[in-house]
Amino acid sequence: MKTTDIGGERGYDAGKKVAGRKRHIVVDTLGLLLAVVVHPANWQDQDGAMLVLQTLHLMRERFRRLKVIFADSAYGRNALPERVRGHYGWKIQTVLRPAGLKGFQVLPKRWIVERTFAWLGKYRRHSKDFERNPRTSEAMIYATMLHVMLRRLTRAQS
């Protein structure tokens, strides 16, 4: 995601040709946020994945039943699945695009994360990263997801 000129830590993602930060999230099967990490865009995806999984592991008592994490193909590089299996006992299963397909394709399990990013995108605060500190960006994402969940609860009760 792009940052403002005033923003703090940021980097350049050569793959997407964007200067800014990357957001890594772990969601449940409903798309509700379990953990988030924001870091400069010049860090590799597998490094960000280890950070978000470390964050999730700190809350392991809440997620004792967690066994499998579905992920983008970028998270299958540099022996990340083996490291995660060894450190945390979780299996990372990468969801790959079918060979030869061009254009948009809905992929099983990955659409859940994309939908969560779309929910975040509805909030103007997340259109660009305005924060100086990446931890503040993480807190804003948690606050946004709290708002999403509270709206659902109040709608269900009325």
CSV table of C-alpha atoms in Angstrom, one decimal:
chain,number,residue,atom,x,y,z
A,1,MET,CA,0.0,0.0,0.0
A,2,LYS,CA,1.2,3.5,-0.8
A,3,THR,CA,2.3,5.8,2.0
A,4,THR,CA,2.3,9.6,2.3
A,5,ASP,CA,5.5,11.6,1.9
A,6,ILE,CA,5.4,12.3,5.7
A,7,GLY,CA,5.0,8.6,6.5
A,8,GLY,CA,7.8,6.8,8.5
A,9,GLU,CA,9.3,3.5,7.5
A,10,ARG,CA,8.7,2.5,3.9
A,11,GLY,CA,10.4,0.7,1.1
A,12,TYR,CA,10.1,0.0,-2.6
A,13,ASP,CA,8.4,-3.1,-3.8
A,14,ALA,CA,10.0,-3.7,-7.2
A,15,GLY,CA,7.4,-6.4,-8.1
A,16,LYS,CA,4.4,-4.0,-7.8
A,17,LYS,CA,6.4,-0.9,-8.5
A,18,VAL,CA,5.1,0.8,-5.4
A,19,ALA,CA,6.8,2.7,-2.6
A,20,GLY,CA,5.1,2.1,0.7
A,21,ARG,CA,4.3,-0.7,3.1
A,22,LYS,CA,3.0,-4.3,3.0
A,23,ARG,CA,0.2,-5.6,5.1
A,24,HIS,CA,0.1,-9.3,6.1
A,25,ILE,CA,-3.0,-10.6,7.7
A,26,VAL,CA,-4.3,-14.0,9.0
A,27,VAL,CA,-8.0,-14.4,9.0
A,28,ASP,CA,-10.4,-17.2,10.0
A,29,THR,CA,-12.8,-18.9,7.5
A,30,LEU,CA,-15.3,-16.0,7.9
A,31,GLY,CA,-12.7,-13.5,7.0
A,32,LEU,CA,-12.4,-12.0,10.5
A,33,LEU,CA,-8.9,-10.8,11.5
A,34,LEU,CA,-6.7,-12.9,13.7
A,35,ALA,CA,-3.4,-11.2,13.3
A,36,VAL,CA,-1.8,-8.4,11.2
A,37,VAL,CA,1.7,-7.1,10.6
A,38,VAL,CA,2.7,-4.0,8.6
A,39,HIS,CA,6.3,-3.5,7.4
A,40,PRO,CA,8.2,-1.6,4.7
A,41,ALA,CA,7.5,-2.8,1.2
A,42,ASN,CA,11.1,-3.7,0.4
A,43,TRP,CA,10.9,-6.7,2.8
A,44,GLN,CA,10.2,-10.1,1.2
A,45,ASP,CA,6.8,-11.7,1.6
A,46,GLN,CA,8.2,-14.7,3.4
A,47,ASP,CA,9.8,-12.4,6.1
A,48,GLY,CA,6.5,-10.7,6.6
A,49,ALA,CA,4.8,-14.1,6.8
A,50,MET,CA,7.1,-15.2,9.6
A,51,LEU,CA,6.3,-11.9,11.5
A,52,VAL,CA,2.6,-12.3,11.3
A,53,LEU,CA,2.8,-16.0,12.3
A,54,GLN,CA,5.0,-15.0,15.3
A,55,THR,CA,2.3,-12.6,16.2
A,56,LEU,CA,-0.3,-15.3,15.9
A,57,HIS,CA,1.8,-17.7,17.9
A,58,LEU,CA,1.9,-15.3,20.8
A,59,MET,CA,-1.9,-15.7,20.9
A,60,ARG,CA,-1.7,-19.5,20.5
A,61,GLU,CA,-4.0,-20.2,23.5
A,62,ARG,CA,-6.8,-18.5,21.6
A,63,PHE,CA,-6.1,-20.6,18.4
A,64,ARG,CA,-5.3,-24.1,19.8
A,65,ARG,CA,-7.4,-25.7,17.0
A,66,LEU,CA,-5.4,-24.0,14.2
A,67,LYS,CA,-3.7,-26.7,12.0
A,68,VAL,CA,-3.7,-25.4,8.4
A,69,ILE,CA,-3.0,-22.0,7.0
A,70,PHE,CA,-3.9,-21.4,3.4
A,71,ALA,CA,-1.6,-18.9,1.7
A,72,ASP,CA,-0.5,-17.2,-1.5
A,73,SER,CA,2.2,-18.9,-3.6
A,74,ALA,CA,4.7,-16.2,-2.4
A,75,TYR,CA,4.5,-17.9,1.1
A,76,GLY,CA,5.7,-21.2,-0.3
A,77,ARG,CA,9.3,-19.9,-1.1
A,78,ASN,CA,12.5,-20.2,0.8
A,79,ALA,CA,11.4,-23.2,2.8
A,80,LEU,CA,8.9,-21.1,4.7
A,81,PRO,CA,6.3,-24.0,5.0
A,82,GLU,CA,9.0,-26.2,6.6
A,83,ARG,CA,10.1,-23.5,9.0
A,84,VAL,CA,6.5,-22.9,10.1
A,85,ARG,CA,5.9,-26.6,10.5
A,86,GLY,CA,9.0,-26.9,12.7
A,87,HIS,CA,8.5,-23.8,14.8
A,88,TYR,CA,4.8,-23.7,15.3
A,89,GLY,CA,3.4,-27.1,14.1
A,90,TRP,CA,1.1,-25.5,11.5
A,91,LYS,CA,0.9,-26.6,7.9
A,92,ILE,CA,1.1,-23.9,5.2
A,93,GLN,CA,-0.8,-24.9,2.2
A,94,THR,CA,-0.2,-22.6,-0.8
A,95,VAL,CA,-3.1,-22.0,-3.2
A,96,LEU,CA,-1.7,-21.8,-6.7
A,97,ARG,CA,-3.2,-20.3,-9.8
A,98,PRO,CA,-4.1,-22.9,-12.5
A,99,ALA,CA,-1.4,-23.0,-15.2
A,100,GLY,CA,-2.3,-21.2,-18.4
A,101,LEU,CA,-5.1,-19.0,-17.0
A,102,LYS,CA,-5.0,-15.3,-17.8
A,103,GLY,CA,-6.8,-12.5,-16.1
A,104,PHE,CA,-8.8,-12.6,-12.9
A,105,GLN,CA,-9.6,-16.0,-11.3
A,106,VAL,CA,-11.3,-16.7,-8.0
A,107,LEU,CA,-9.1,-19.1,-6.1
A,108,PRO,CA,-10.3,-21.4,-3.4
A,109,LYS,CA,-9.6,-20.1,0.2
A,110,ARG,CA,-7.6,-17.1,-1.1
A,111,TRP,CA,-10.7,-15.1,-1.9
A,112,ILE,CA,-11.5,-15.0,1.9
A,113,VAL,CA,-8.4,-12.9,2.5
A,114,GLU,CA,-9.0,-10.8,-0.5
A,115,ARG,CA,-12.5,-10.1,0.7
A,116,THR,CA,-11.1,-8.9,4.1
A,117,PHE,CA,-8.8,-6.6,2.3
A,118,ALA,CA,-11.8,-5.3,0.3
A,119,TRP,CA,-13.6,-4.6,3.6
A,120,LEU,CA,-10.6,-2.7,4.8
A,121,GLY,CA,-10.5,-0.7,1.6
A,122,LYS,CA,-14.0,0.6,2.2
A,123,TYR,CA,-12.6,2.7,5.0
A,124,ARG,CA,-11.0,5.9,3.7
A,125,ARG,CA,-8.3,5.6,6.4
A,126,HIS,CA,-6.9,2.6,4.6
A,127,SER,CA,-6.8,4.0,1.1
A,128,LYS,CA,-3.2,5.1,1.8
A,129,ASP,CA,-1.0,4.6,4.8
A,130,PHE,CA,-1.0,7.9,6.6
A,131,GLU,CA,0.8,6.7,9.8
A,132,ARG,CA,4.4,7.3,10.7
A,133,ASN,CA,4.7,4.2,12.7
A,134,PRO,CA,3.7,0.8,11.2
A,135,ARG,CA,2.4,-0.3,14.6
A,136,THR,CA,-0.2,2.5,14.4
A,137,SER,CA,-1.2,1.2,11.0
A,138,GLU,CA,-1.7,-2.3,12.6
A,139,ALA,CA,-3.8,-0.7,15.4
A,140,MET,CA,-6.0,1.1,12.8
A,141,ILE,CA,-6.6,-2.2,11.0
A,142,TYR,CA,-7.6,-3.9,14.2
A,143,ALA,CA,-9.9,-0.9,15.0
A,144,THR,CA,-11.5,-1.1,11.5
A,145,MET,CA,-12.1,-4.9,11.9
A,146,LEU,CA,-13.6,-4.3,15.3
A,147,HIS,CA,-16.1,-1.8,13.7
A,148,VAL,CA,-16.9,-4.4,11.0
A,149,MET,CA,-17.7,-7.0,13.6
A,150,LEU,CA,-19.7,-4.7,15.8
A,151,ARG,CA,-21.8,-3.6,12.9
A,152,ARG,CA,-22.6,-7.3,12.1
A,153,LEU,CA,-23.5,-8.0,15.8
A,154,THR,CA,-25.8,-5.0,16.0
A,155,ARG,CA,-27.5,-5.9,12.7
A,156,ALA,CA,-28.0,-9.5,13.9
A,157,GLN,CA,-29.6,-8.3,17.1
A,158,SER,CA,-32.1,-5.8,15.6
